[in-house]
GROMACS .gro file of N, CA and C in nm:
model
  225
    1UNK      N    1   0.084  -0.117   0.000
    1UNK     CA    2   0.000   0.000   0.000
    1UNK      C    3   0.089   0.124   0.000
    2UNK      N    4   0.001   0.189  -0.074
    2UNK     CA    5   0.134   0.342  -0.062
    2UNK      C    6   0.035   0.477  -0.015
    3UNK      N    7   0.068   0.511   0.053
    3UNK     CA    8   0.026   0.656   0.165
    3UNK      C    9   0.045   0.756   0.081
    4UNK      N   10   0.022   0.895   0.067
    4UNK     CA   11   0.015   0.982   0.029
    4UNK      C   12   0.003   1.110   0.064
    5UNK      N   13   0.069   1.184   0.075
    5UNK     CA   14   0.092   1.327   0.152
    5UNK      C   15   0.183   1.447   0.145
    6UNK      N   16   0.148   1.521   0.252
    6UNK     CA   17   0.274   1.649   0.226
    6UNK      C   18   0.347   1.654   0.309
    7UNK      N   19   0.459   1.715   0.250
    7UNK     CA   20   0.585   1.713   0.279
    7UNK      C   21   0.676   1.819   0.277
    8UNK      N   22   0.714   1.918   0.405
    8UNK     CA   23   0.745   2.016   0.422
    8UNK      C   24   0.866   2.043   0.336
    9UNK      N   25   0.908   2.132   0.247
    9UNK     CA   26   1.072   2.181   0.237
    9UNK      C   27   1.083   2.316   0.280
   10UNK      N   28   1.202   2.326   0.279
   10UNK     CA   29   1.291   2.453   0.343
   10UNK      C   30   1.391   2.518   0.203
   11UNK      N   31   1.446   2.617   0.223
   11UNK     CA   32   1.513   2.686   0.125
   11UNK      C   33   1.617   2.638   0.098
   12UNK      N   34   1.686   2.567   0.205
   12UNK     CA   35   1.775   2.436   0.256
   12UNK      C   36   1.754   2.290   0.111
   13UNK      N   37   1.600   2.275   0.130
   13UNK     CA   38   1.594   2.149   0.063
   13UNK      C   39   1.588   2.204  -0.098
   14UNK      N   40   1.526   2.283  -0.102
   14UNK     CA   41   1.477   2.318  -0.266
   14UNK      C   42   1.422   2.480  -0.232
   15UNK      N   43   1.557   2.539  -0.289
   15UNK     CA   44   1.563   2.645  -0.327
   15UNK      C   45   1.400   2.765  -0.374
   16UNK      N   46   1.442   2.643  -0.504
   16UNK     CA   47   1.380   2.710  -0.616
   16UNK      C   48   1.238   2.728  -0.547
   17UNK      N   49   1.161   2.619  -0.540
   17UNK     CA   50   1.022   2.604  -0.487
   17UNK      C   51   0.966   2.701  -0.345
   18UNK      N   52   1.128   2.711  -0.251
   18UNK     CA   53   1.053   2.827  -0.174
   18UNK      C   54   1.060   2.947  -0.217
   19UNK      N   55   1.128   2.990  -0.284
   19UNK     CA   56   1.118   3.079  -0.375
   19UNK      C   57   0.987   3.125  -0.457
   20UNK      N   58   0.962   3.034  -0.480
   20UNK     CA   59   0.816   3.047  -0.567
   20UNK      C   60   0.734   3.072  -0.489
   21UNK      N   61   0.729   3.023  -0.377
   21UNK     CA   62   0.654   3.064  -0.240
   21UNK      C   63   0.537   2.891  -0.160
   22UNK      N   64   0.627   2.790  -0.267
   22UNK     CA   65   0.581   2.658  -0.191
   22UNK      C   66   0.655   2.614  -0.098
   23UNK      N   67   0.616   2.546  -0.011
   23UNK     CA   68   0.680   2.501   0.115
   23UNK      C   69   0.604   2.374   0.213
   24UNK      N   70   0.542   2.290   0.069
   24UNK     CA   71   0.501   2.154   0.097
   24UNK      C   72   0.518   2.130  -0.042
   25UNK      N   73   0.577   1.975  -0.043
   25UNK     CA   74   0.556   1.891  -0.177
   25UNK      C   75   0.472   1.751  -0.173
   26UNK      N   76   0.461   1.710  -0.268
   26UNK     CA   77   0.356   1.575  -0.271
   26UNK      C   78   0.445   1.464  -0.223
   27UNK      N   79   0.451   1.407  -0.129
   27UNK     CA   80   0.501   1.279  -0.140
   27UNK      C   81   0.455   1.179  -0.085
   28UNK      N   82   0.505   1.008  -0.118
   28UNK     CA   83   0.429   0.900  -0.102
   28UNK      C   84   0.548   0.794  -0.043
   29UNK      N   85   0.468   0.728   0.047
   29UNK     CA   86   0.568   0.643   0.140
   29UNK      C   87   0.461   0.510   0.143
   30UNK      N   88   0.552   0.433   0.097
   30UNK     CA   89   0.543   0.255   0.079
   30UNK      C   90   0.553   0.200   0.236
   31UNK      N   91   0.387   0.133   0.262
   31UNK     CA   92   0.400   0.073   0.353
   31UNK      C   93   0.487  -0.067   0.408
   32UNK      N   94   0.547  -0.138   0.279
   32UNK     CA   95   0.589  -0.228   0.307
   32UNK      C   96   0.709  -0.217   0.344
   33UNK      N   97   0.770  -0.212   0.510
   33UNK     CA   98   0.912  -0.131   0.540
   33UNK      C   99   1.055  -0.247   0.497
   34UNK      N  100   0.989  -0.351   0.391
   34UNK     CA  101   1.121  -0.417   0.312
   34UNK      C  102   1.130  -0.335   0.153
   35UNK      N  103   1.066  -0.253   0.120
   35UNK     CA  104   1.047  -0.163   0.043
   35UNK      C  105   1.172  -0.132   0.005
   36UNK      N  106   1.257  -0.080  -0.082
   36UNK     CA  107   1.414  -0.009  -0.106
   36UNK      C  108   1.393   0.123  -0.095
   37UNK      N  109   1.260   0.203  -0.143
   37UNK     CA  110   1.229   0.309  -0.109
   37UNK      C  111   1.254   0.387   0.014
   38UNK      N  112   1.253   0.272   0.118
   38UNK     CA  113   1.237   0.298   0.258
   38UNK      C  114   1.395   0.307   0.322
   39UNK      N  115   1.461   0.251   0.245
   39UNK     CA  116   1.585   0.256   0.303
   39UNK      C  117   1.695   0.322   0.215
   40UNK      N  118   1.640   0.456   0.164
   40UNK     CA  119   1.736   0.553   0.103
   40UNK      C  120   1.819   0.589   0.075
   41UNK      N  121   1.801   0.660   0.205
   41UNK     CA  122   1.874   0.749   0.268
   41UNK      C  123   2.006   0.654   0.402
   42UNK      N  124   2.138   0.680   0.381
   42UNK     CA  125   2.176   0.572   0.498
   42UNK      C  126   2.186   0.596   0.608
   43UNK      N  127   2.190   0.509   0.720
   43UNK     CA  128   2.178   0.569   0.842
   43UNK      C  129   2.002   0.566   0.901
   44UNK      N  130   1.913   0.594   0.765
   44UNK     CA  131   1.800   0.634   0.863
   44UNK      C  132   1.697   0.531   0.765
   45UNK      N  133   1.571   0.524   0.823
   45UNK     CA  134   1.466   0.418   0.763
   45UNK      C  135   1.350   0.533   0.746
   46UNK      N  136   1.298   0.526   0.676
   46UNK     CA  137   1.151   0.578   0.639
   46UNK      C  138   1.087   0.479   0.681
   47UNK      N  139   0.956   0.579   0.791
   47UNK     CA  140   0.904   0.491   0.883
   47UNK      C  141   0.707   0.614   0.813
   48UNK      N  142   0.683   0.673   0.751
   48UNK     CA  143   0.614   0.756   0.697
   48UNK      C  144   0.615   0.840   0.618
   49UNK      N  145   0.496   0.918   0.593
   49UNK     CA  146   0.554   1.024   0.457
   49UNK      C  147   0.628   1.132   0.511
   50UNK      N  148   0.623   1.140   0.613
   50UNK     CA  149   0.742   1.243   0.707
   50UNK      C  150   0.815   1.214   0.809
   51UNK      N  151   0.795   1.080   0.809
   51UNK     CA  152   0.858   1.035   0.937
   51UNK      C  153   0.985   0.912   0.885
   52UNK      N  154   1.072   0.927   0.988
   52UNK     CA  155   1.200   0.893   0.981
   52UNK      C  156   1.244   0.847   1.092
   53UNK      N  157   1.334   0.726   1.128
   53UNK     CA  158   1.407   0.682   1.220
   53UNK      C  159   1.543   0.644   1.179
   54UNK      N  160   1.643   0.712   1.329
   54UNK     CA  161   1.724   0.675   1.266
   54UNK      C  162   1.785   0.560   1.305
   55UNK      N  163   1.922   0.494   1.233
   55UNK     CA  164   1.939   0.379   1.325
   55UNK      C  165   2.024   0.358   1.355
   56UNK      N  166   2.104   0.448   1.439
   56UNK     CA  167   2.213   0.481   1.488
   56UNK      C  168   2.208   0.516   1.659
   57UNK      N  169   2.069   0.584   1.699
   57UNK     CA  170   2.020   0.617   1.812
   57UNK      C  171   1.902   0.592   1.804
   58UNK      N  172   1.798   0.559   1.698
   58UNK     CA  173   1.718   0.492   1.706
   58UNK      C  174   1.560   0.645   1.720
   59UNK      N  175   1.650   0.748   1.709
   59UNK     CA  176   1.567   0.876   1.729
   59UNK      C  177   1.472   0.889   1.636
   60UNK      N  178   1.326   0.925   1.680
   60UNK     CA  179   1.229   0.963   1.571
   60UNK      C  180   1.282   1.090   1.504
   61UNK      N  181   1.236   1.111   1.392
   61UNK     CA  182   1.297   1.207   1.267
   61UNK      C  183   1.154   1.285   1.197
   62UNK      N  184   1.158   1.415   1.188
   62UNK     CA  185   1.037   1.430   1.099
   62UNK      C  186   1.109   1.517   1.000
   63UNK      N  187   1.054   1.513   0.826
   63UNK     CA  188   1.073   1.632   0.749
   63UNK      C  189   1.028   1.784   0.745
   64UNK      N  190   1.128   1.830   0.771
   64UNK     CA  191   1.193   1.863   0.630
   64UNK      C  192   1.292   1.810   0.607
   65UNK      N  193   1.329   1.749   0.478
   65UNK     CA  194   1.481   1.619   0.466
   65UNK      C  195   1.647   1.713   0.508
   66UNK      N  196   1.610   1.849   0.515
   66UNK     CA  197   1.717   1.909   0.576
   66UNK      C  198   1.780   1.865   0.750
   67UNK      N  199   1.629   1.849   0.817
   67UNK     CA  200   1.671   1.846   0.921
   67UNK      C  201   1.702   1.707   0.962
   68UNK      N  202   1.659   1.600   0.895
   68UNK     CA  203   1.675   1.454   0.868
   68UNK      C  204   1.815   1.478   0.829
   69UNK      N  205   1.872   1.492   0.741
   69UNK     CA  206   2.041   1.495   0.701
   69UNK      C  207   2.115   1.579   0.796
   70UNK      N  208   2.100   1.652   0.852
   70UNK     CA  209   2.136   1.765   0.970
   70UNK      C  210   2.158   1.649   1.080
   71UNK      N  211   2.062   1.529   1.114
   71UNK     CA  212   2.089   1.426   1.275
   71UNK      C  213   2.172   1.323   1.199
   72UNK      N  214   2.128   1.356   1.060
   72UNK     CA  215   2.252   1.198   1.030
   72UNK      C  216   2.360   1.241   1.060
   73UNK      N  217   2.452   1.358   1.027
   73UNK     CA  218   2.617   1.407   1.039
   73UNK      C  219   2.606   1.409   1.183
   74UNK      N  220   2.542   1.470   1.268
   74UNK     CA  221   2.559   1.408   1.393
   74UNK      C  222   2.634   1.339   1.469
   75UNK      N  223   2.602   1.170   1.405
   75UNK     CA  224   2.681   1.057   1.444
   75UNK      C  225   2.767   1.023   1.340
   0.00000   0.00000   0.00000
């Protein structure tokens, strides 16, 4: 099953689009968490259409994908 929703960015994530004056995009997150979709990004799992864990500390994560890449350098 695949979810469907919005998804905050920052000027950080995409420039252009806050610029334009958007600051949600469409996105869709695969419930099945053996998915490849889900495991991206490294370090962290897509656990929703904004939600993120990571697995390093195991910390919940929400988007904007700035601040998601911001806890990965972290560790």
């Amino acid at each position: 099953m695949v979810i469907a929703g919005l998804e905050p960015v920052t000027a950080v994530d995409d420039p252009e689009l806050t610029a334009a004056g958007h600051f949600e995009v469409g996105s869709q997150w695969c419930t099945n968490m053996d998915c490849p979709s889900n495991h991206v990004v490294p370090g962290v799992t897509r656990v929703g259409v904004n939600d993120y864990t990571c697995q390093v500390c195991g910390e919940a994560l929400r988007t904007p994908m700035s601040n998601v890449y911001a806890h990965r350098r972290e560790h």
